[in-house]
Short mmCIF file of C-alpha atoms and ligand atoms in Angstrom, two decimals:
data_model
loop_
_atom_site.label_atom_id
_atom_site.label_comp_id
_atom_site.label_asym_id
_atom_site.label_seq_id
_atom_site.Cartn_x
_atom_site.Cartn_y
_atom_site.Cartn_z
CA MET A 12 15.13 41.97 -19.49
CA ARG A 13 17.25 39.49 -21.48
CA THR A 14 15.64 36.47 -23.07
CA LEU A 15 16.89 32.90 -23.10
CA VAL A 16 15.27 29.93 -24.83
CA PHE A 17 15.16 26.64 -22.91
CA ALA A 18 15.13 23.69 -25.33
CA THR A 19 12.61 21.62 -23.43
CA HIS A 20 8.97 20.62 -23.73
CA ASN A 21 8.91 19.51 -20.08
CA ARG A 22 6.80 21.98 -18.05
CA LYS A 23 8.35 21.02 -14.70
CA LYS A 24 11.89 21.63 -15.95
CA LEU A 25 10.79 24.94 -17.43
CA ALA A 26 9.16 26.06 -14.17
CA GLU A 27 12.32 25.19 -12.21
CA LEU A 28 14.52 27.21 -14.55
CA VAL A 29 12.10 30.18 -14.68
CA GLU A 30 12.20 30.34 -10.89
CA LEU A 31 16.01 30.25 -10.73
CA ALA A 32 16.53 32.70 -13.63
CA GLY A 33 13.98 35.33 -12.52
CA PRO A 34 16.23 36.96 -9.90
CA LEU A 35 18.92 37.46 -12.60
CA GLY A 36 16.46 39.45 -14.73
CA LEU A 37 16.32 36.67 -17.29
CA GLU A 38 13.15 35.77 -19.13
CA VAL A 39 13.09 32.05 -20.03
CA VAL A 40 10.89 30.96 -22.91
CA PRO A 41 10.33 27.34 -23.95
CA ALA A 42 11.12 25.80 -27.33
CA SER A 43 7.35 25.34 -27.83
CA SER A 44 7.04 29.13 -28.30
CA PHE A 45 8.79 28.74 -31.67
CA PRO A 46 6.64 27.04 -34.32
CA GLY A 47 8.70 24.76 -36.54
CA LEU A 48 11.50 24.31 -33.99
CA GLU A 49 12.01 20.54 -33.80
CA PRO A 50 14.59 18.96 -31.47
CA PRO A 51 17.60 17.45 -33.27
CA GLU A 52 18.27 13.72 -32.98
CA GLU A 53 19.98 12.88 -29.66
CA ASP A 54 22.65 10.64 -31.16
CA GLY A 55 25.69 11.83 -29.20
CA ALA A 56 27.98 9.50 -27.24
CA THR A 57 27.80 11.69 -24.11
CA PHE A 58 25.30 13.87 -22.24
CA ALA A 59 27.50 16.86 -23.12
CA ASP A 60 27.39 16.08 -26.86
CA ASN A 61 23.60 15.89 -26.83
CA ALA A 62 23.06 18.97 -24.68
CA ALA A 63 25.48 21.02 -26.80
CA LYS A 64 23.84 19.87 -30.03
CA LYS A 65 20.37 20.83 -28.75
CA ALA A 66 21.52 24.22 -27.42
CA ARG A 67 23.35 25.14 -30.65
CA HIS A 68 20.43 24.02 -32.81
CA THR A 69 17.96 26.07 -30.73
CA ALA A 70 20.13 29.19 -30.73
CA ARG A 71 20.58 28.97 -34.50
CA PHE A 72 16.85 28.51 -35.11
CA THR A 73 15.64 31.26 -32.76
CA GLY A 74 18.49 33.78 -33.01
CA LEU A 75 18.50 33.91 -29.20
CA PRO A 76 20.83 32.48 -26.54
CA ALA A 77 19.69 28.94 -25.74
CA LEU A 78 19.99 26.41 -22.94
CA ALA A 79 19.49 22.67 -23.28
CA ASP A 80 19.95 19.71 -20.99
CA ASP A 81 20.52 16.00 -21.34
CA SER A 82 20.35 13.50 -18.53
CA GLY A 83 20.19 9.85 -17.64
CA LEU A 84 21.02 7.07 -15.23
CA GLU A 85 24.43 5.37 -14.94
CA VAL A 86 24.43 2.01 -13.14
CA GLU A 87 27.78 0.73 -11.82
CA ALA A 88 27.02 -2.98 -12.29
CA LEU A 89 26.08 -2.23 -15.94
CA GLN A 90 29.30 -0.27 -16.62
CA GLY A 91 27.40 3.03 -16.85
CA ALA A 92 24.39 1.82 -18.85
CA PRO A 93 21.74 2.93 -19.67
CA GLY A 94 23.55 6.32 -19.79
CA VAL A 95 22.64 8.37 -22.87
CA HIS A 96 20.20 5.60 -23.83
CA SER A 97 18.13 6.00 -20.63
CA ALA A 98 14.94 7.21 -22.32
CA ARG A 99 14.82 4.29 -24.76
CA PHE A 100 16.62 1.62 -22.73
CA ALA A 101 13.97 -1.04 -23.46
CA GLY A 102 13.79 -0.11 -27.17
CA PRO A 103 12.28 2.55 -29.41
CA GLY A 104 9.08 3.97 -27.92
CA ALA A 105 9.83 2.38 -24.54
CA ARG A 106 7.77 3.65 -21.59
CA ASP A 107 9.11 4.23 -18.09
CA ALA A 108 7.61 0.92 -16.89
CA ASN A 109 9.40 -1.00 -19.70
CA ASN A 110 12.73 0.66 -18.90
CA ASN A 111 12.36 -0.03 -15.18
CA ALA A 112 11.43 -3.66 -15.83
CA LYS A 113 14.50 -4.13 -18.03
CA LEU A 114 16.73 -2.58 -15.37
CA LEU A 115 15.35 -4.89 -12.66
CA THR A 116 15.84 -7.94 -14.89
CA LEU A 117 19.46 -7.04 -15.67
CA LEU A 118 20.19 -6.49 -11.97
CA ALA A 119 18.29 -9.56 -10.73
CA ASP A 120 21.44 -11.33 -9.51
CA VAL A 121 23.27 -8.24 -8.31
CA PRO A 122 23.53 -8.03 -4.48
CA ALA A 123 22.52 -4.90 -2.55
CA ALA A 124 26.12 -3.80 -2.02
CA ALA A 125 26.78 -3.67 -5.77
CA ARG A 126 23.64 -1.78 -6.87
CA GLY A 127 25.17 1.72 -6.88
CA ALA A 128 24.06 4.19 -9.53
CA ARG A 129 24.00 7.88 -10.26
CA PHE A 130 21.88 10.29 -12.21
CA VAL A 131 23.80 12.72 -14.40
CA CYS A 132 22.59 15.94 -16.01
CA THR A 133 24.59 18.18 -18.32
CA MET A 134 23.34 21.63 -19.28
CA ALA A 135 24.67 23.56 -22.26
CA LEU A 136 24.47 27.27 -23.03
CA ALA A 137 24.88 28.40 -26.64
CA ASP A 138 25.15 32.12 -27.33
CA PRO A 139 26.71 32.50 -30.79
CA ALA A 140 26.20 36.28 -30.91
CA GLY A 141 27.74 36.76 -27.43
CA PRO A 142 31.14 36.23 -25.81
CA LEU A 143 30.88 32.42 -26.15
CA GLY A 144 30.87 32.59 -29.97
CA GLU A 145 30.95 29.04 -31.34
CA ALA A 146 31.79 27.55 -27.92
CA VAL A 147 29.19 26.27 -25.48
CA HIS A 148 29.34 26.53 -21.70
CA LEU A 149 28.63 23.21 -19.97
CA THR A 150 27.66 22.45 -16.38
CA THR A 151 27.13 18.96 -14.97
CA GLY A 152 25.34 17.76 -11.85
CA THR A 153 25.20 14.27 -10.39
CA CYS A 154 23.24 12.50 -7.66
CA ALA A 155 24.33 9.17 -6.17
CA GLY A 156 21.95 6.43 -5.10
CA GLU A 157 21.14 2.72 -5.27
CA ILE A 158 18.79 0.70 -7.43
CA LEU A 159 16.14 -1.09 -5.37
CA THR A 160 14.78 -4.54 -6.21
CA ALA A 161 11.18 -3.24 -6.49
CA PRO A 162 9.66 0.19 -7.16
CA ARG A 163 8.67 2.51 -4.30
CA GLY A 164 6.63 5.73 -4.48
CA GLN A 165 4.20 7.43 -6.87
CA GLY A 166 5.90 10.75 -7.68
CA GLY A 167 8.46 11.78 -10.27
CA PHE A 168 9.04 10.03 -13.57
CA GLY A 169 11.47 7.70 -15.33
CA TYR A 170 13.62 5.61 -12.98
CA ASP A 171 12.56 7.58 -9.86
CA PRO A 172 10.70 4.68 -8.13
CA LEU A 173 13.84 2.50 -8.26
CA PHE A 174 16.35 5.19 -7.29
CA PHE A 175 16.97 5.16 -3.53
CA VAL A 176 18.85 8.00 -1.83
CA ALA A 177 20.33 6.66 1.41
CA SER A 178 20.72 10.08 3.07
CA GLU A 179 16.96 10.63 2.80
CA GLY A 180 15.86 7.00 3.27
CA LEU A 181 13.53 7.54 0.30
CA THR A 182 13.38 6.99 -3.44
CA PHE A 183 13.18 9.94 -5.82
CA ALA A 184 9.53 8.95 -6.36
CA GLU A 185 8.86 9.31 -2.61
CA LEU A 186 10.57 12.69 -2.16
CA PRO A 187 8.52 15.90 -2.38
CA SER A 188 9.48 17.68 -5.62
CA ALA A 189 11.24 20.58 -3.83
CA ALA A 190 13.48 18.06 -2.01
CA LYS A 191 14.19 16.20 -5.23
CA HIS A 192 15.16 19.46 -6.91
CA ARG A 193 17.53 20.30 -4.04
CA LEU A 194 19.31 16.93 -4.32
CA SER A 195 18.98 16.04 -7.97
CA HIS A 196 21.50 15.99 -10.80
CA ARG A 197 19.33 18.49 -12.69
CA GLY A 198 19.05 20.85 -9.70
CA HIS A 199 22.84 20.87 -9.31
CA ALA A 200 23.45 21.41 -13.04
CA MET A 201 20.85 24.19 -13.23
CA ARG A 202 22.20 26.05 -10.21
CA ALA A 203 25.75 25.82 -11.61
CA MET A 204 24.47 27.26 -14.91
CA ILE A 205 22.65 30.06 -13.07
CA ALA A 206 25.88 30.88 -11.21
CA PHE A 207 27.67 31.13 -14.58
CA LEU A 208 24.89 33.29 -16.07
CA SER A 209 25.08 35.67 -13.12
CA THR A 210 28.55 36.71 -14.31
CA TYR A 211 28.14 36.28 -18.07
CA ALA A 212 27.22 39.08 -20.51
CA LEU A 213 24.49 37.34 -22.51
CA SER A 214 23.96 38.66 -26.07
P1 IMP B 14 15.98 13.74 -20.53
O1 IMP B 14 17.37 14.22 -20.55
O2 IMP B 14 15.08 14.59 -19.67
O3 IMP B 14 15.43 13.49 -21.88
O4 IMP B 14 16.01 12.34 -19.75
C1 IMP B 14 16.46 11.15 -20.35
C2 IMP B 14 15.97 9.95 -19.58
O5 IMP B 14 16.77 9.78 -18.41
C3 IMP B 14 14.54 10.06 -19.08
O6 IMP B 14 13.65 9.60 -20.05
C4 IMP B 14 14.58 9.14 -17.87
O7 IMP B 14 14.43 7.81 -18.26
C5 IMP B 14 15.98 9.35 -17.34
N1 IMP B 14 16.01 10.40 -16.31
C6 IMP B 14 16.63 11.60 -16.39
N2 IMP B 14 16.44 12.33 -15.27
C7 IMP B 14 15.67 11.57 -14.48
C8 IMP B 14 15.13 11.78 -13.17
O8 IMP B 14 15.29 12.83 -12.52
N3 IMP B 14 14.39 10.77 -12.68
C9 IMP B 14 14.17 9.61 -13.35
N4 IMP B 14 14.62 9.36 -14.57
C10 IMP B 14 15.39 10.34 -15.13
#
């Protein structure tokens, strides 16, 4: 069995990847299994920059192939903001409720037809001792939706209660988690990475 480190402390993300990687004979271990492994600062201009930085850092620290992801929300009426700043949109230490409140305030005068948005997730694989060498392999997934004028639903996290998916007639916070994973930016990026790993000779 080959081992891959996933640079996340999020148990749900880990469980999703473990489930997808199992059939490939891949054991996925979280960053928390490595004492002293701290995430690098996410100061890149793009999701790809941040994911690549985290994956490289984790592979270097652990000596194992590593996967990392970076994700966020891009709102059309805000020219792609909050983007890579999604987690701290309302300032350092911002909570989900603060970020959602800021988003609603900025969009207060924006009509329904102009409230389009998408979630984006980029995953990066670093495998310095394998065929990739110093390169990273990137996969990106997106999910299109609209920003509501008030939150709906209790599930999920982050911007989920404001993110409405027209095809389902529900927000991400109202969708069962399996349905969210099927539709979501992260689900698409993870499955694309799994497809790559199924043909790649990991070190
Ligand atoms: P991270 O890449 O998991 O650190 O996510 C960065 C930020 O983007 C999160 O803190 C959320 O604010 C936002 N975000 C990313 N994915 C989602 C999602 O699936 N639902 C809601 N918010 C998300």
